[in-house]
XYZ file of C-alpha atoms in Angstrom:
623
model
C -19.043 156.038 67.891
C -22.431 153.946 67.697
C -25.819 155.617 68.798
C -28.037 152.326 70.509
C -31.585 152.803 71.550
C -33.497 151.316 74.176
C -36.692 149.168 72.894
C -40.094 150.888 72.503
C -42.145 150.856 75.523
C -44.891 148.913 75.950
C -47.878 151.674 76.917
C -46.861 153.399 73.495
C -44.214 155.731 75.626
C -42.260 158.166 73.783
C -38.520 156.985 73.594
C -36.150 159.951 74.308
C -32.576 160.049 73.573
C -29.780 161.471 76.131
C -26.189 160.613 74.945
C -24.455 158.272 72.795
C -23.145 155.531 74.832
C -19.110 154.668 73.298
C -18.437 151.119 71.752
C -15.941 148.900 73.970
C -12.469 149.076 73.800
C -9.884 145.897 73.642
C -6.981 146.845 75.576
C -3.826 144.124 75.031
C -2.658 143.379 79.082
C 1.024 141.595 79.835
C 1.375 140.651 83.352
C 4.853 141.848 84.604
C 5.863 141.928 88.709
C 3.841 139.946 90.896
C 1.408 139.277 88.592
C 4.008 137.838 85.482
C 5.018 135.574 88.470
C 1.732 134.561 89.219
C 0.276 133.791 85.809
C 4.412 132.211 85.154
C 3.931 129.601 88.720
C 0.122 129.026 87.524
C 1.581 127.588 83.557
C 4.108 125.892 85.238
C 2.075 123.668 87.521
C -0.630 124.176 85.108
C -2.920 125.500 87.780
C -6.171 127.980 87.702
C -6.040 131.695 89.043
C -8.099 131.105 91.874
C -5.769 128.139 93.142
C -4.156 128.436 96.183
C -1.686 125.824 98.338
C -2.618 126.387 101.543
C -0.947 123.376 103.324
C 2.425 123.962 101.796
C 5.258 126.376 102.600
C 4.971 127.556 99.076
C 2.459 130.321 99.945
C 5.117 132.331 101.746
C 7.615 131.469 98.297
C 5.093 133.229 96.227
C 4.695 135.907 98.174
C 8.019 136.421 98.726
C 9.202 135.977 94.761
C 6.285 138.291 94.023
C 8.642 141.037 95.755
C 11.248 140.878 93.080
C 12.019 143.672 90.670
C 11.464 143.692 86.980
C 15.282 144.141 86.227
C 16.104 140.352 87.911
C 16.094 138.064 84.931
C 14.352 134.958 84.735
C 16.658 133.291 82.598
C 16.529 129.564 81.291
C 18.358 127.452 83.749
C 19.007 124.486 81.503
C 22.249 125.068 80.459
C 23.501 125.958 84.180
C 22.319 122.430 85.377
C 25.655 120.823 84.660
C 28.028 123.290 86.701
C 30.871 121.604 88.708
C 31.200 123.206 91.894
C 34.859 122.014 92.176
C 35.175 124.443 88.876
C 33.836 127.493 91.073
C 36.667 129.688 89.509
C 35.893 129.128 86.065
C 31.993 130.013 86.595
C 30.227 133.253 85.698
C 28.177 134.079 89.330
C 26.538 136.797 87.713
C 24.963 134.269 85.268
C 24.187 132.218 87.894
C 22.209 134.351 89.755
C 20.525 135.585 86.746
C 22.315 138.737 86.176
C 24.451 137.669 83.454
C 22.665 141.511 81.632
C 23.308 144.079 84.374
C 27.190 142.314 85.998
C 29.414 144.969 87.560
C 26.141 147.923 87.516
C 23.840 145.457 89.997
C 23.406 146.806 93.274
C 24.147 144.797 96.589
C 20.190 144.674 96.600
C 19.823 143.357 93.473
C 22.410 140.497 94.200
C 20.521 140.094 97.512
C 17.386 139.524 95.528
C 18.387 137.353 92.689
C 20.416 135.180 95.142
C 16.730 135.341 97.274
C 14.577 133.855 94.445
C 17.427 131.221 92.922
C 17.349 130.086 96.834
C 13.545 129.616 96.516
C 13.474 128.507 92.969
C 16.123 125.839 93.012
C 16.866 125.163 96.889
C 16.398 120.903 97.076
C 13.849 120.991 100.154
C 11.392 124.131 98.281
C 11.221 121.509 95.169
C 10.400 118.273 97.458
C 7.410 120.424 99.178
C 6.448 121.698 95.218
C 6.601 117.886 94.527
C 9.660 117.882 92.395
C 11.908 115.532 91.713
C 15.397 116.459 93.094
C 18.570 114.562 91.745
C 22.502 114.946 92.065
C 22.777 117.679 89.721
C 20.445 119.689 91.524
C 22.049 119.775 94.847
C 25.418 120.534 92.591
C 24.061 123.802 91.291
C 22.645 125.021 94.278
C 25.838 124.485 95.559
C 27.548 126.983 92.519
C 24.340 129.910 93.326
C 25.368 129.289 97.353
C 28.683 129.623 95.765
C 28.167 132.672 93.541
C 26.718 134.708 96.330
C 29.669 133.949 98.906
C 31.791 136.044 96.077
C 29.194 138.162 94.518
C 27.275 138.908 98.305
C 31.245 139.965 99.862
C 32.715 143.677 98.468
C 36.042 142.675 98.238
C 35.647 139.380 96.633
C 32.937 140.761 94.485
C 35.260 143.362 93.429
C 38.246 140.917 93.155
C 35.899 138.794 90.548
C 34.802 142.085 88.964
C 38.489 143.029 87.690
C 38.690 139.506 86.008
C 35.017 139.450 84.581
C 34.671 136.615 81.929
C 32.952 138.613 79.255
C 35.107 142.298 79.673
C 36.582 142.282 76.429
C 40.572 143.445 76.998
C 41.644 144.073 73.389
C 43.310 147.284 72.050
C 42.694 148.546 68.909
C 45.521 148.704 66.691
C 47.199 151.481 64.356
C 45.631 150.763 61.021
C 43.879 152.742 58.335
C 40.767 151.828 59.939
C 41.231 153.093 63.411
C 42.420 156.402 61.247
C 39.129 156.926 59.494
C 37.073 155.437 61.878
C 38.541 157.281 65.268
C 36.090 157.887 67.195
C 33.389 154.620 66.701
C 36.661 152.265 67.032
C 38.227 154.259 70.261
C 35.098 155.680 71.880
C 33.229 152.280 72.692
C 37.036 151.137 74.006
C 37.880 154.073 76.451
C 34.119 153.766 77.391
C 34.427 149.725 78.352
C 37.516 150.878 80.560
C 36.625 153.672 82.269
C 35.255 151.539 85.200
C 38.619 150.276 86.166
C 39.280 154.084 86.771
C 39.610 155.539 90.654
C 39.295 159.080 89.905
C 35.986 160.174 89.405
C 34.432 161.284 86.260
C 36.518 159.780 83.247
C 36.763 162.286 80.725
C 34.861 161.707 77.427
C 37.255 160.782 74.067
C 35.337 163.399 72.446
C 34.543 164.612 69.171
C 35.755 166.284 66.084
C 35.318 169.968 67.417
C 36.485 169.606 70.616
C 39.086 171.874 71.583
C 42.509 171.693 72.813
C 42.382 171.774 76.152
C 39.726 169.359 76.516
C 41.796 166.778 73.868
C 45.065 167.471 76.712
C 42.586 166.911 79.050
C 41.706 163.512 78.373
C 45.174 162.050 77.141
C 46.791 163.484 80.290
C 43.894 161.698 82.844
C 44.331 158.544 80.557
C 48.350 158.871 80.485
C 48.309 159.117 84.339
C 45.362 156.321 84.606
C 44.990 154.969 87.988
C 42.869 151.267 87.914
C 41.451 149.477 90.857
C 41.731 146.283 88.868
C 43.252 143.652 91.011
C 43.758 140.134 90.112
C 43.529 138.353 93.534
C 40.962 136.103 91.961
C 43.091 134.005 89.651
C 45.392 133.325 92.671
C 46.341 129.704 92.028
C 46.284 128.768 95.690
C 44.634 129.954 98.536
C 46.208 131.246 101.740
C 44.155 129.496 104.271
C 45.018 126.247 102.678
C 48.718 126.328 103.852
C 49.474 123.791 106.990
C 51.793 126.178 108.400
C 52.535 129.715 108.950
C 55.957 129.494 106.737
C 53.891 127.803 104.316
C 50.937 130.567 104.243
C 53.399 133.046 104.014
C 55.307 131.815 101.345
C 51.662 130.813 99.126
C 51.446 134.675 99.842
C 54.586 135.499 98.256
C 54.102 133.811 94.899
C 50.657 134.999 94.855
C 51.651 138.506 95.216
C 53.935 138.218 92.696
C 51.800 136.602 89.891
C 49.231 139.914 90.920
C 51.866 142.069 90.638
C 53.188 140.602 86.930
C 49.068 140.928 85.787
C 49.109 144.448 87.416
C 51.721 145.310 84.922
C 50.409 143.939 82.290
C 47.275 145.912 82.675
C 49.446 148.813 82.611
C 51.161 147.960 79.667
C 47.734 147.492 78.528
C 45.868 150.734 78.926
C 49.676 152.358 78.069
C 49.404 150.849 74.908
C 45.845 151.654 74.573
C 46.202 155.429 75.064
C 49.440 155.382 72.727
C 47.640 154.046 70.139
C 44.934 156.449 69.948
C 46.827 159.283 70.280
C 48.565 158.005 66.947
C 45.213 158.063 65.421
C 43.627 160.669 66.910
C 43.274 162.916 63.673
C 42.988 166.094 66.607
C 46.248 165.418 67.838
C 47.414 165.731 63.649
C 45.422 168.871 63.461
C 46.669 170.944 66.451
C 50.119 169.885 65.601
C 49.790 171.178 62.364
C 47.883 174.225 63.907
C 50.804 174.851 66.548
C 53.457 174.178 63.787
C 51.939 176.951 61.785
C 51.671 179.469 64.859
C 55.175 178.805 65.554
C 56.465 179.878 62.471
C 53.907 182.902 62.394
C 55.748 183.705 65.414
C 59.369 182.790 64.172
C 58.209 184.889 61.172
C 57.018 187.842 62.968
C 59.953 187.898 65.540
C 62.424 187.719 62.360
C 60.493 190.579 60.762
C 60.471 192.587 64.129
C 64.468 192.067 64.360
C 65.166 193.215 60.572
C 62.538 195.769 61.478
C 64.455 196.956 64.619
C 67.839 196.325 62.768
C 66.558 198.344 60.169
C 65.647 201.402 62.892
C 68.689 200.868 64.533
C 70.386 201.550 60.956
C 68.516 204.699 60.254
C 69.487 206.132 64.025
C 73.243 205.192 63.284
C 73.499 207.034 59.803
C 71.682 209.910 61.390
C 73.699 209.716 64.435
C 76.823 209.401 62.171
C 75.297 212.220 59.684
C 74.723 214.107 62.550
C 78.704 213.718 63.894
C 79.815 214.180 60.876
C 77.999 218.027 60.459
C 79.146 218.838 64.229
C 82.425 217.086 63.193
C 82.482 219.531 60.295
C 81.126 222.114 61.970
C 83.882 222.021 64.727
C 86.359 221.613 61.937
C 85.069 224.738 60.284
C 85.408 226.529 63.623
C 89.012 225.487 64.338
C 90.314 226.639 61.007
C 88.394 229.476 61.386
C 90.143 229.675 64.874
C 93.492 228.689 63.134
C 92.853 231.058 60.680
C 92.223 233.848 62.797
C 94.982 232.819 64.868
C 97.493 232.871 61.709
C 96.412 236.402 60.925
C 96.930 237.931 64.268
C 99.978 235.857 64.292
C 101.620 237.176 60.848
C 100.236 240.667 62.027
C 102.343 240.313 65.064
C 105.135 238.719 63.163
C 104.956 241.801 60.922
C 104.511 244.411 63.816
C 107.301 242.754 65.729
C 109.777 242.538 62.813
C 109.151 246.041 61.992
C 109.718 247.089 65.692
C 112.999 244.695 65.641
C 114.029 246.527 62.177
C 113.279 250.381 64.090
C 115.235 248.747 67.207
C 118.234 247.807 65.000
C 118.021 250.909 62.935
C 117.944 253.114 65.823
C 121.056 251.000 67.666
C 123.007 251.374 64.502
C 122.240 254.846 64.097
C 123.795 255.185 67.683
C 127.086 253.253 66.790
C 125.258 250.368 68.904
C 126.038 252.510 71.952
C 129.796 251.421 72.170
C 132.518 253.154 72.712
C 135.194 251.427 70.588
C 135.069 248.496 67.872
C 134.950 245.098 70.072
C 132.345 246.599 72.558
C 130.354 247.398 69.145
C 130.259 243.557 68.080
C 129.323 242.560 71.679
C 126.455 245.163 71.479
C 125.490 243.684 68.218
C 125.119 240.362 69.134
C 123.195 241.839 71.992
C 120.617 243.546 69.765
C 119.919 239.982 68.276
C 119.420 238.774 71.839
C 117.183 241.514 72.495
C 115.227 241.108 69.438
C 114.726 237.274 70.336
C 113.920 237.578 74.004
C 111.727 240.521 74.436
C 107.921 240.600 73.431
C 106.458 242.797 71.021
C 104.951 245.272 74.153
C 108.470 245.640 75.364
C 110.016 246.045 72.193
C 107.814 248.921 71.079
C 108.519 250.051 75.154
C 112.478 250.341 74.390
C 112.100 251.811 71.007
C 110.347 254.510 72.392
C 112.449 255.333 75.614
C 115.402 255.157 73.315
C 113.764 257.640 70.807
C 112.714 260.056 72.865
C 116.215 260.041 75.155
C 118.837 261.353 74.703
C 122.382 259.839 73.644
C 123.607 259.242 76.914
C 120.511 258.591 78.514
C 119.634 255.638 75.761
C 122.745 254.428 76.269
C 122.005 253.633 79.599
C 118.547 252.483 78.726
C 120.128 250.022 76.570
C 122.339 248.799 78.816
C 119.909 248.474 81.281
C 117.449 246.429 78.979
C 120.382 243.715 78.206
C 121.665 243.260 81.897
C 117.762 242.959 83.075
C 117.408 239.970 80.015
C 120.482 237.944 81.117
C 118.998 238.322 84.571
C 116.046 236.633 83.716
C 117.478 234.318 81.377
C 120.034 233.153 84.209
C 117.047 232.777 86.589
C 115.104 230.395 84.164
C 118.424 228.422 83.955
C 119.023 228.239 87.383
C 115.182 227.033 88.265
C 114.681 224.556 85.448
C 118.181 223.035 86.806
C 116.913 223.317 90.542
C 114.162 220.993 89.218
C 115.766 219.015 87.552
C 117.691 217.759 90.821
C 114.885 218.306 92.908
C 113.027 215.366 90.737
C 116.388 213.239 90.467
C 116.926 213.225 94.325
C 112.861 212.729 94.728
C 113.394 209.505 92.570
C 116.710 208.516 93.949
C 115.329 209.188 97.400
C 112.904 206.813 97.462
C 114.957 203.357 96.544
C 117.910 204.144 99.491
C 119.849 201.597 101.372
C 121.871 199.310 100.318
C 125.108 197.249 100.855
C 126.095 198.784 104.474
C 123.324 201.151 104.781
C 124.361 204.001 102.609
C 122.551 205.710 99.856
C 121.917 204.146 96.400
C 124.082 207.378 94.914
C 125.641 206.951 91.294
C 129.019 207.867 90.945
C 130.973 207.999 88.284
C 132.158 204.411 87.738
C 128.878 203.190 88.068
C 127.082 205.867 85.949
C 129.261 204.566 83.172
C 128.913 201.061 83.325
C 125.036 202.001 83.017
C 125.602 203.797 79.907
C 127.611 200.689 78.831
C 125.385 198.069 79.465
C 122.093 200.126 77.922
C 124.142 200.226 74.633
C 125.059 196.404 75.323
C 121.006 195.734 76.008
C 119.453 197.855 73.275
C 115.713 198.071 73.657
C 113.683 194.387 72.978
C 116.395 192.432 75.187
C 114.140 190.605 76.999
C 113.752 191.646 80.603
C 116.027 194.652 79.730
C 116.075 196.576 83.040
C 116.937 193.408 85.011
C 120.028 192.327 82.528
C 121.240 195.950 83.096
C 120.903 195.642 86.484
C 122.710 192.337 87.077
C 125.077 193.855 84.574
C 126.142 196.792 86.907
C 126.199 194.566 90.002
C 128.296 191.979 88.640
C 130.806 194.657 87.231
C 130.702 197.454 89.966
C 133.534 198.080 92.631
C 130.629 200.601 94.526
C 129.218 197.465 96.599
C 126.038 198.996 96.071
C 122.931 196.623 94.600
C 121.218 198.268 92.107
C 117.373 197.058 91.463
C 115.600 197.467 87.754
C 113.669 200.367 89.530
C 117.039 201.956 90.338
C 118.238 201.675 86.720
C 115.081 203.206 85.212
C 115.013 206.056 87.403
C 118.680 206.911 86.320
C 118.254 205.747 82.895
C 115.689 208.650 82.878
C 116.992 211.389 84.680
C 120.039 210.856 82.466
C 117.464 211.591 78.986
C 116.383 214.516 80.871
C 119.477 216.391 81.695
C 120.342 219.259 78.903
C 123.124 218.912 76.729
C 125.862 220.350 78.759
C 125.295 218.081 81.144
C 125.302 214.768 79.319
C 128.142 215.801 77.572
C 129.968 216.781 81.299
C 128.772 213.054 81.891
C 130.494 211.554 79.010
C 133.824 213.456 79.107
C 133.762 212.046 83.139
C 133.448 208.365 81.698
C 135.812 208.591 79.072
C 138.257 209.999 81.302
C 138.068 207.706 83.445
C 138.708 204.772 80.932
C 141.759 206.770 79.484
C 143.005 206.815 82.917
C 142.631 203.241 83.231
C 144.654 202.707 80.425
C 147.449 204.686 81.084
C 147.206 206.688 77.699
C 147.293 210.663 78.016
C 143.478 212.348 78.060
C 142.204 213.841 74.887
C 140.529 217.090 75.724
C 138.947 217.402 72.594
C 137.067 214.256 72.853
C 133.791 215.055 73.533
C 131.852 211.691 73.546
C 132.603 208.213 74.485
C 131.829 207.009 71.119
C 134.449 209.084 69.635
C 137.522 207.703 70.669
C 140.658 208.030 69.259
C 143.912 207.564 70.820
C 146.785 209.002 68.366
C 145.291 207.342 65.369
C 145.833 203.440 66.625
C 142.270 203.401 67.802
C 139.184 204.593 65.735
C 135.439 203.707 66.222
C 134.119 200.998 64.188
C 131.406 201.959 61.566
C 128.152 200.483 60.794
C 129.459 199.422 57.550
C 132.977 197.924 59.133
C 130.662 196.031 61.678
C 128.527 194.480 58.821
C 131.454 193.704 56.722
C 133.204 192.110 59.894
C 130.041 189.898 60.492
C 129.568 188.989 56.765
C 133.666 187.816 56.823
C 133.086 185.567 60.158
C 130.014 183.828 58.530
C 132.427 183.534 54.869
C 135.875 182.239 56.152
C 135.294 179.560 58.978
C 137.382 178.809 61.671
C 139.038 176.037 60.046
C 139.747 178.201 56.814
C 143.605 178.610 56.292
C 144.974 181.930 56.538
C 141.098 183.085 57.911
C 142.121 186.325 59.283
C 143.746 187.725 56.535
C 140.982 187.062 53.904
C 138.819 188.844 57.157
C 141.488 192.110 57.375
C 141.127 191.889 53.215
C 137.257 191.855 52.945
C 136.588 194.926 55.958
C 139.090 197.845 54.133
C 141.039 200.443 55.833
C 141.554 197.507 59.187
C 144.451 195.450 59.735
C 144.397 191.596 60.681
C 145.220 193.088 64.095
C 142.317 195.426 64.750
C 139.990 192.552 62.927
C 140.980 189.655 65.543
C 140.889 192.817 68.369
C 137.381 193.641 67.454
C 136.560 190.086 67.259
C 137.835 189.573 70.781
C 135.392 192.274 72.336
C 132.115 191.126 70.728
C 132.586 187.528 71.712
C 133.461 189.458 75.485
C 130.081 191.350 75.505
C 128.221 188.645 74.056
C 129.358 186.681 76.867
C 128.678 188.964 79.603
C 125.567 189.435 77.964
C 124.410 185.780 78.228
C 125.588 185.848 81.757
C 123.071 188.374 83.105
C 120.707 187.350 80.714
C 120.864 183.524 82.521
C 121.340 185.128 86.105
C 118.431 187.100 85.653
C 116.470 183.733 84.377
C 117.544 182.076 87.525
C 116.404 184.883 89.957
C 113.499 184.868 88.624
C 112.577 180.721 89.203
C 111.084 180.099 92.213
């Protein structure tokens, strides 16, 4: 700041100070706009700022170029001055309108503009009125910026131009240790220069070091599924309209469809191998893998120690269940011999009680004479005691003990008597029910399998009952298909005419185990009857089984040990062995050649008839 005063005045006048007054200020000014285009036209024709051409057109160019923007550059022309318009293809428009910097981002104003001022810049008749010269070249270049806004001024062919820009730089990165270290400065600027092509709207960001997983799947999955607009209609090597003919047009169509669809996949292949290649080197990708390894076998190692956890519980609840069996187990066992114990007691005091009321019943008979009235009634009464002593309970032992104590002789006596005809009662009823039964069960079971040969009942009679006892001793148990065997057996054999089923034979086979003693034995004496009959030779009543046959000493039952020495002879002396039969009759002792060679005889006739219903039951059973 400078303080300046005013001269003294003249009539000796007091000066008086107000304010300091500041010193100038130099201010640097660049023209831009209008005014850059101004002070640019007035250098160039080397003109002053107050000239002005009023008798030319170029007043309107001036005013006109002074309404461009700042971002239109006003680049040096020199080197476009030798474009070949015939090489239209090969040319960059956006250079040749002078927006070689902003390409792809200018707007359709922008293009509108620059194409505006290279028209009044270059355009042959604005240089004649400016007082140019205008040669051959120039009319060629105009030609390339009339040229360069046909494709640039058009969406579709500016688009069509953009997707095969000169200066976009196509290379992919490749694996190396230097894409590794240096991810995301290789791979950023890369998916950055390609996200234009993209339709979908925004491109995810590559990212950084902390992103997190979701938004690292985010971007490889929009990248993986990448959808360009890129099109490559522009490097068509003929043009459609050119074609004479419509077959000819159609066909320049073809191959040029074909060469855009063979670049198309290229691209593909392109930004495929593009993606693939940083996900290789994406040191992310080698972290969350790592990350998700890790939590897998957290989880593999917590599920294990869950199972062995649970396997362990389900151990401990076993040996307690099992501890806890076992005590009831023991528990119960305690019980029952305590039970059994009990039981055993009240049983050996009953035993005792009863034996001593059986000894006072005895005692008391025999003190009686037994009650009889000469010496073979007395043994009959004796062996009627015993009977008593077995059949009646304890109660009515004691009962009959005291009636015959406190009666007299006589009157005992008839007590007695009484008591033993009232037993054999009883006992004959049990008989007689458990036999009524018996045959109430049989003809139940027989019952139900009736009809056969001529309509009658499938009753066994005698001959047939037999031929079943034969043929389950033939077909011991493990014959294969045993029933049926028997069965074909009987029916092959039997003179009844009555078919007998497998069903039939195991309902007889059983109701023949379940009759008593008596009654098998009845059975057997019937059968072996029969078969002395048969051979003419006189019965033998005190034969009481079939396997004990003997017919005045010529016939006798082989043994077990006869039959195994037999066998063991057979296999020993072959049939071509001289003499064979007597070294047989000498090795099996106490049988003659004759029985040897009979016995023979009968095994190789059951064997036989065994094989026969063996194979007939075989061949029922094929379909």
């Amino acid at each position: 700041m400078t303080d300046v005063y005013l001269p003294p005045s003249l009539d000796d006048d007091q000066t008086e100070v107000y304010r300091s007054i500041p010193a100038s200020l130099v201010i640097k000014v660049e023209p831009v706009g209008r005014w850059f285009e101004a002070r640019f036209k007035r250098q160039h024709h080397r003109t002053s700022g107050s000239f002005r051409d009023s008798g030319q057109d170029g007043g309107d160019d001036s005013e006109s170029m002074s309404e461009e923007e700042d971002n239109i550059e006003d680049e040096d022309d020199s080197h476009l001055q030798g474009l070949d318009p015939s090489e239209w293809k090969s040319q960059d428009h956006y250079a040749v309108l002078g927006l070689g910097k902003l390409r792809y981002k200018a707007t359709d104003d922008e293009v509108k503009k620059a194409y505006k001022r290279k028209v009044l810049k270059h355009h042959p008749d604005k240089k004649k009125a400016r007082g140019e010269q205008v040669g051959e070249d120039e009319h060629k270049f105009f030609t390339c910026i009339t040229r360069a806004y046909e494709i640039l001024g058009v969406v579709t062919k500016r688009r069509a131009f953009d997707s095969v820009d000169p200066l976009f730089n196509d290379d992919v990165p490749e694996v190396d240790d230097d894409a590794k270290e240096n991810f995301y400065e290789v791979f950023t600027e890369v998916f950055d220069r390609n996200e234009r092509w993209s339709r979908k709207k925004p491109v995810p960001k590559l990212g950084f070091e902390n992103s997190t997983w979701d938004e690292v799947d985010n971007f490889y999955e929009f990248w993986y599924d990448f959808d360009s607009w890129r099109e490559f209609s522009y490097l068509d090597e003929e043009e459609k309209e050119k074609g004479e003919s419509r077959e000819e047009r159609k066909w320049i169509e073809k191959q040029n469809k074909i060469a855009r669809q063979k670049r198309k996949k290229e691209e593909v292949i392109r930004i495929r191998a593009l993606v693939d290649n940083a996900h290789a080197c994406d040191p992310r990708i080698k972290k969350f893998r790592e990350e998700e390894k890790k939590r897998k076998a957290d989880e593999k190692k917590a599920k294990q120690e869950a199972i062995k956890a649970l396997a362990l519980e389900k151990e401990r609840e076993k040996l307690a269940a099992e501890e806890a069996a076992r005590l009831a187990k023991q528990k119960e066992e305690d019980e029952a011999k305590a039970k059994a114990l009990a039981a055993k007691k009240e049983k050996e005091a009953q035993k005792k009680a009863k034996k001593k009321v059986k000894k006072l019943l005895r005692d008391t008979c025999k003190s009686h004479d037994y009650y009889a009235e000469n010496e073979e009634q007395k043994i009959k009464h004796m062996q009627e005691v015993e009977m008593l002593c077995e059949q009646l309970s304890l109660t009515r032992l004691s009962a009959l003990n005291e009636q015959l104590q406190k009666s007299s002789e006589e009157a005992a006596k008839v007590v007695f008597q009484n008591e033993i005809k009232s037993v054999n009662e009883e006992i004959e009823k049990e008989k007689q029910e458990e036999l009524r039964k018996q045959r109430d069960a049989q003809a139940a079971k027989e019952g139900g399998g009736s009809g056969g040969v001529g309509g009658r009942g499938k009753e066994w009679n005698d001959s047939d009952t037999k031929l079943l006892i034969k043929a389950v001793n033939l077909f011991p148990a493990g014959t294969v298909q045993r029933y049926e065997v028997i069965a074909n057996y009987i029916n092959s054999h039997s003179t009844s005419g009555i078919t007998r089923n497998a069903k039939d034979v195991i309902n007889k086979t059983k109701t023949l185990q379940r009759l008593d003693t008596s009654m098998k034995e009845e059975v057997n004496k019937k059968a072996f009857d029969k078969f002395e009959q048969s051979k003419h030779k006189p019965k033998k009543e005190d034969v009481s089984a079939p396997s004990e046959r003997f017919a005045n000493g010529e016939e006798k039952p082989w043994t077990a040990d006869e039959q195994k020495r037999l066998e063991q002879a057979l296999k020993t002396f072959p049939a071509q062995t001289p003499e064979r039969w007597d070294k047989i009759a000498e090795a099996v002792p106490n049988r003659t050649k004759k029985e040897c060679m009979k016995r023979y005889k009968d095994l190789v006739t059951m064997i036989k008839a065994k094989k026969a219903a063996q194979e007939q039951v075989a061949k029922s059973k094929k379909p």
